[in-house]
Amino acid sequence: MIQAYISLGSNIGKRDENLQIAFNMISKLGEVKGSHIYKTEPWGREDLPEFLNACVFIRTNCSIKDLFFNLCFIEEKMGRKKKGKWEPRIIDLDLLLIKGIIFKTPKLVVPHPLLRERNFYLEPLSEIAEEEIEPISGEKIKNLLLKSPDKKKVWKTGSILQLRE
């Protein structure tokens, strides 16, 4: 059994609905808990629409590779087209952290290599895992957020990810 944290992001279409659909699909893989939804400034290109981001905790019997495969499948099923970096996306699912594990393959690196540098990851992650240890730095997530070099704005919305029928 693994315990993992996944980032959800969307900046096109019905963004909050996209996050909710992805959350419900992820819930089929194990026991989940969601963060609030956050509005965030885009990275890479200033002409992109604002993102909505959230974070999900999952306890699952999936292997790391199976979890990653399932997240890619969810993106594909929801209509994500991987065109390149800094492109608008209906859904973006990033495996941020797996409790107590460092994992590296050519296609997947966990903890996410940019976790410590991006508030759109750290804000929602800190909400549901502030005491969790990031295994490379040995720091708690709440401390990584305090030390983050990211100056992009992140605003908490009133919505929270919850299982819905």
PDB file of C-alpha atoms in Angstrom:
ATOM      1  CA  MET A   1       0.000   0.000   0.000  1.00  0.00           C
ATOM      2  CA  ILE A   2       1.313   3.436  -0.919  1.00  0.00           C
ATOM      3  CA  GLN A   3       0.301   6.877   0.289  1.00  0.00           C
ATOM      4  CA  ALA A   4       0.684   9.539  -2.364  1.00  0.00           C
ATOM      5  CA  TYR A   5      -0.130  13.163  -3.102  1.00  0.00           C
ATOM      6  CA  ILE A   6      -1.320  14.230  -6.548  1.00  0.00           C
ATOM      7  CA  SER A   7      -1.625  17.740  -7.979  1.00  0.00           C
ATOM      8  CA  LEU A   8      -4.652  18.535 -10.147  1.00  0.00           C
ATOM      9  CA  GLY A   9      -4.694  21.534 -12.468  1.00  0.00           C
ATOM     10  CA  SER A  10      -6.958  22.926 -15.198  1.00  0.00           C
ATOM     11  CA  ASN A  11      -7.017  26.192 -17.140  1.00  0.00           C
ATOM     12  CA  ILE A  12      -9.515  25.599 -19.950  1.00  0.00           C
ATOM     13  CA  GLY A  13     -13.180  24.694 -20.058  1.00  0.00           C
ATOM     14  CA  LYS A  14     -15.168  24.322 -16.860  1.00  0.00           C
ATOM     15  CA  ARG A  15     -12.061  24.242 -14.686  1.00  0.00           C
ATOM     16  CA  ASP A  16     -13.702  23.451 -11.345  1.00  0.00           C
ATOM     17  CA  GLU A  17     -15.782  20.707 -12.966  1.00  0.00           C
ATOM     18  CA  ASN A  18     -12.637  19.282 -14.603  1.00  0.00           C
ATOM     19  CA  LEU A  19     -10.951  19.032 -11.196  1.00  0.00           C
ATOM     20  CA  GLN A  20     -14.020  17.396  -9.672  1.00  0.00           C
ATOM     21  CA  ILE A  21     -14.280  14.817 -12.472  1.00  0.00           C
ATOM     22  CA  ALA A  22     -10.587  13.952 -12.124  1.00  0.00           C
ATOM     23  CA  PHE A  23     -10.953  13.688  -8.325  1.00  0.00           C
ATOM     24  CA  ASN A  24     -13.867  11.270  -8.692  1.00  0.00           C
ATOM     25  CA  MET A  25     -11.884   9.170 -11.182  1.00  0.00           C
ATOM     26  CA  ILE A  26      -8.845   9.096  -8.868  1.00  0.00           C
ATOM     27  CA  SER A  27     -11.115   7.975  -6.018  1.00  0.00           C
ATOM     28  CA  LYS A  28     -11.722   4.710  -7.898  1.00  0.00           C
ATOM     29  CA  LEU A  29      -8.043   3.851  -7.230  1.00  0.00           C
ATOM     30  CA  GLY A  30      -8.182   4.057  -3.429  1.00  0.00           C
ATOM     31  CA  GLU A  31      -9.125   6.093  -0.380  1.00  0.00           C
ATOM     32  CA  VAL A  32      -8.869   9.837  -1.131  1.00  0.00           C
ATOM     33  CA  LYS A  33      -8.966  13.223   0.554  1.00  0.00           C
ATOM     34  CA  GLY A  34      -9.021  16.507  -1.350  1.00  0.00           C
ATOM     35  CA  SER A  35      -7.824  20.021  -0.650  1.00  0.00           C
ATOM     36  CA  HIS A  36      -9.566  23.291  -1.373  1.00  0.00           C
ATOM     37  CA  ILE A  37      -9.379  24.516  -4.938  1.00  0.00           C
ATOM     38  CA  TYR A  38      -6.907  27.346  -5.525  1.00  0.00           C
ATOM     39  CA  LYS A  39      -6.818  29.939  -8.287  1.00  0.00           C
ATOM     40  CA  THR A  40      -3.238  30.395  -9.522  1.00  0.00           C
ATOM     41  CA  GLU A  41      -1.283  32.532 -11.944  1.00  0.00           C
ATOM     42  CA  PRO A  42       0.038  30.557 -14.933  1.00  0.00           C
ATOM     43  CA  TRP A  43       3.670  29.525 -15.223  1.00  0.00           C
ATOM     44  CA  GLY A  44       5.788  29.877 -18.345  1.00  0.00           C
ATOM     45  CA  ARG A  45       3.516  32.061 -20.474  1.00  0.00           C
ATOM     46  CA  GLU A  46       1.732  35.163 -19.244  1.00  0.00           C
ATOM     47  CA  ASP A  47      -0.943  34.887 -21.976  1.00  0.00           C
ATOM     48  CA  LEU A  48      -2.403  31.676 -20.515  1.00  0.00           C
ATOM     49  CA  PRO A  49      -5.653  31.770 -18.528  1.00  0.00           C
ATOM     50  CA  GLU A  50      -5.414  31.356 -14.739  1.00  0.00           C
ATOM     51  CA  PHE A  51      -5.324  27.807 -13.448  1.00  0.00           C
ATOM     52  CA  LEU A  52      -7.416  26.152 -10.827  1.00  0.00           C
ATOM     53  CA  ASN A  53      -5.290  23.761  -8.780  1.00  0.00           C
ATOM     54  CA  ALA A  54      -5.898  21.336  -5.940  1.00  0.00           C
ATOM     55  CA  CYS A  55      -4.175  18.413  -4.263  1.00  0.00           C
ATOM     56  CA  VAL A  56      -5.376  14.903  -3.458  1.00  0.00           C
ATOM     57  CA  PHE A  57      -4.094  12.420  -0.919  1.00  0.00           C
ATOM     58  CA  ILE A  58      -4.571   8.785  -1.920  1.00  0.00           C
ATOM     59  CA  ARG A  59      -3.979   5.550  -0.058  1.00  0.00           C
ATOM     60  CA  THR A  60      -3.922   2.817  -2.701  1.00  0.00           C
ATOM     61  CA  ASN A  61      -2.908  -0.741  -3.418  1.00  0.00           C
ATOM     62  CA  CYS A  62      -1.636   0.335  -6.854  1.00  0.00           C
ATOM     63  CA  SER A  63       2.088   0.117  -7.479  1.00  0.00           C
ATOM     64  CA  ILE A  64       3.837   3.432  -8.216  1.00  0.00           C
ATOM     65  CA  LYS A  65       3.974   2.606 -11.919  1.00  0.00           C
ATOM     66  CA  ASP A  66       0.295   1.574 -11.994  1.00  0.00           C
ATOM     67  CA  LEU A  67      -0.731   4.766 -10.204  1.00  0.00           C
ATOM     68  CA  PHE A  68       1.240   6.843 -12.718  1.00  0.00           C
ATOM     69  CA  PHE A  69      -0.270   4.880 -15.630  1.00  0.00           C
ATOM     70  CA  ASN A  70      -3.772   5.436 -14.230  1.00  0.00           C
ATOM     71  CA  LEU A  71      -3.184   9.183 -13.870  1.00  0.00           C
ATOM     72  CA  CYS A  72      -2.028   9.352 -17.504  1.00  0.00           C
ATOM     73  CA  PHE A  73      -5.117   7.360 -18.521  1.00  0.00           C
ATOM     74  CA  ILE A  74      -7.406   9.782 -16.650  1.00  0.00           C
ATOM     75  CA  GLU A  75      -5.778  12.748 -18.430  1.00  0.00           C
ATOM     76  CA  GLU A  76      -6.258  11.034 -21.787  1.00  0.00           C
ATOM     77  CA  LYS A  77      -9.846  10.017 -21.042  1.00  0.00           C
ATOM     78  CA  MET A  78     -10.688  13.603 -20.070  1.00  0.00           C
ATOM     79  CA  GLY A  79      -9.340  14.859 -23.406  1.00  0.00           C
ATOM     80  CA  ARG A  80      -5.883  16.118 -22.510  1.00  0.00           C
ATOM     81  CA  LYS A  81      -3.720  16.607 -25.586  1.00  0.00           C
ATOM     82  CA  LYS A  82      -0.009  16.768 -24.760  1.00  0.00           C
ATOM     83  CA  LYS A  83       1.259  19.324 -27.261  1.00  0.00           C
ATOM     84  CA  GLY A  84       4.172  20.791 -25.357  1.00  0.00           C
ATOM     85  CA  LYS A  85       5.275  22.733 -22.337  1.00  0.00           C
ATOM     86  CA  TRP A  86       3.243  25.767 -21.190  1.00  0.00           C
ATOM     87  CA  GLU A  87       0.136  24.863 -23.188  1.00  0.00           C
ATOM     88  CA  PRO A  88      -3.451  25.248 -21.937  1.00  0.00           C
ATOM     89  CA  ARG A  89      -4.823  22.017 -20.509  1.00  0.00           C
ATOM     90  CA  ILE A  90      -8.180  20.609 -19.583  1.00  0.00           C
ATOM     91  CA  ILE A  91      -6.508  18.557 -16.842  1.00  0.00           C
ATOM     92  CA  ASP A  92      -2.978  18.085 -15.573  1.00  0.00           C
ATOM     93  CA  LEU A  93      -2.252  15.385 -12.986  1.00  0.00           C
ATOM     94  CA  ASP A  94       1.195  15.335 -11.379  1.00  0.00           C
ATOM     95  CA  LEU A  95       2.367  12.748  -8.881  1.00  0.00           C
ATOM     96  CA  LEU A  96       4.024  15.058  -6.336  1.00  0.00           C
ATOM     97  CA  LEU A  97       5.043  12.913  -3.412  1.00  0.00           C
ATOM     98  CA  ILE A  98       4.856   9.355  -2.138  1.00  0.00           C
ATOM     99  CA  LYS A  99       5.216   9.017   1.607  1.00  0.00           C
ATOM    100  CA  GLY A 100       8.805   8.031   2.439  1.00  0.00           C
ATOM    101  CA  ILE A 101       9.810   7.150  -1.131  1.00  0.00           C
ATOM    102  CA  ILE A 102      12.220   8.523  -3.716  1.00  0.00           C
ATOM    103  CA  PHE A 103      11.494   7.056  -7.157  1.00  0.00           C
ATOM    104  CA  LYS A 104      13.245   7.698 -10.475  1.00  0.00           C
ATOM    105  CA  THR A 105      12.657   6.334 -13.960  1.00  0.00           C
ATOM    106  CA  PRO A 106      13.068   8.077 -17.321  1.00  0.00           C
ATOM    107  CA  LYS A 107       9.319   8.928 -17.327  1.00  0.00           C
ATOM    108  CA  LEU A 108       8.651   9.560 -13.635  1.00  0.00           C
ATOM    109  CA  VAL A 109      10.534  11.264 -10.811  1.00  0.00           C
ATOM    110  CA  VAL A 110       9.029  11.399  -7.309  1.00  0.00           C
ATOM    111  CA  PRO A 111       9.128  13.703  -5.421  1.00  0.00           C
ATOM    112  CA  HIS A 112       8.227  15.923  -8.357  1.00  0.00           C
ATOM    113  CA  PRO A 113      11.417  17.791  -9.370  1.00  0.00           C
ATOM    114  CA  LEU A 114       9.684  21.206  -9.167  1.00  0.00           C
ATOM    115  CA  LEU A 115       7.701  20.564  -5.984  1.00  0.00           C
ATOM    116  CA  ARG A 116       9.907  22.805  -3.827  1.00  0.00           C
ATOM    117  CA  GLU A 117       9.750  25.685  -6.328  1.00  0.00           C
ATOM    118  CA  ARG A 118       6.055  26.111  -7.120  1.00  0.00           C
ATOM    119  CA  ASN A 119       3.389  27.483  -4.826  1.00  0.00           C
ATOM    120  CA  PHE A 120       0.574  26.038  -6.941  1.00  0.00           C
ATOM    121  CA  TYR A 121       1.873  22.653  -5.739  1.00  0.00           C
ATOM    122  CA  LEU A 122       2.873  23.678  -2.216  1.00  0.00           C
ATOM    123  CA  GLU A 123      -0.226  25.667  -1.116  1.00  0.00           C
ATOM    124  CA  PRO A 124      -2.816  22.907  -1.640  1.00  0.00           C
ATOM    125  CA  LEU A 125      -0.331  20.217  -0.588  1.00  0.00           C
ATOM    126  CA  SER A 126       0.409  22.064   2.649  1.00  0.00           C
ATOM    127  CA  GLU A 127      -3.303  22.222   3.395  1.00  0.00           C
ATOM    128  CA  ILE A 128      -3.590  18.415   3.535  1.00  0.00           C
ATOM    129  CA  ALA A 129       0.023  17.437   4.331  1.00  0.00           C
ATOM    130  CA  GLU A 130       1.758  20.282   6.147  1.00  0.00           C
ATOM    131  CA  GLU A 131       3.638  17.902   8.467  1.00  0.00           C
ATOM    132  CA  GLU A 132       4.582  15.430   5.699  1.00  0.00           C
ATOM    133  CA  ILE A 133       8.336  15.156   5.046  1.00  0.00           C
ATOM    134  CA  GLU A 134       9.685  15.728   1.547  1.00  0.00           C
ATOM    135  CA  PRO A 135      12.322  12.961   1.448  1.00  0.00           C
ATOM    136  CA  ILE A 136      15.041  14.713  -0.579  1.00  0.00           C
ATOM    137  CA  SER A 137      15.278  17.852   1.568  1.00  0.00           C
ATOM    138  CA  GLY A 138      14.069  16.239   4.800  1.00  0.00           C
ATOM    139  CA  GLU A 139      11.839  19.310   5.267  1.00  0.00           C
ATOM    140  CA  LYS A 140       8.180  19.443   6.221  1.00  0.00           C
ATOM    141  CA  ILE A 141       5.871  20.645   3.450  1.00  0.00           C
ATOM    142  CA  LYS A 142       4.805  23.683   5.514  1.00  0.00           C
ATOM    143  CA  ASN A 143       8.477  24.750   5.769  1.00  0.00           C
ATOM    144  CA  LEU A 144       9.034  24.288   2.033  1.00  0.00           C
ATOM    145  CA  LEU A 145       6.091  26.609   1.422  1.00  0.00           C
ATOM    146  CA  LEU A 146       7.567  29.239   3.748  1.00  0.00           C
ATOM    147  CA  LYS A 147      10.931  29.021   1.921  1.00  0.00           C
ATOM    148  CA  SER A 148       9.491  28.846  -1.609  1.00  0.00           C
ATOM    149  CA  PRO A 149      11.149  31.162  -4.142  1.00  0.00           C
ATOM    150  CA  ASP A 150       7.877  31.324  -6.145  1.00  0.00           C
ATOM    151  CA  LYS A 151       6.336  34.819  -6.351  1.00  0.00           C
ATOM    152  CA  LYS A 152       3.255  33.784  -8.349  1.00  0.00           C
ATOM    153  CA  LYS A 153      -0.077  34.453  -6.631  1.00  0.00           C
ATOM    154  CA  VAL A 154      -2.200  31.600  -5.265  1.00  0.00           C
ATOM    155  CA  TRP A 155      -5.716  32.249  -3.897  1.00  0.00           C
ATOM    156  CA  LYS A 156      -7.845  29.733  -2.001  1.00  0.00           C
ATOM    157  CA  THR A 157     -11.412  29.502  -3.321  1.00  0.00           C
ATOM    158  CA  GLY A 158     -14.361  28.442  -1.192  1.00  0.00           C
ATOM    159  CA  SER A 159     -14.656  25.105  -2.994  1.00  0.00           C
ATOM    160  CA  ILE A 160     -13.187  21.859  -1.715  1.00  0.00           C
ATOM    161  CA  LEU A 161     -12.778  18.593  -3.616  1.00  0.00           C
ATOM    162  CA  GLN A 162     -15.260  16.043  -2.289  1.00  0.00           C
ATOM    163  CA  LEU A 163     -16.645  12.815  -3.676  1.00  0.00           C
ATOM    164  CA  ARG A 164     -19.766  13.466  -5.723  1.00  0.00           C
ATOM    165  CA  GLU A 165     -22.072  11.219  -7.700  1.00  0.00           C
TER     166      GLU A 165
END
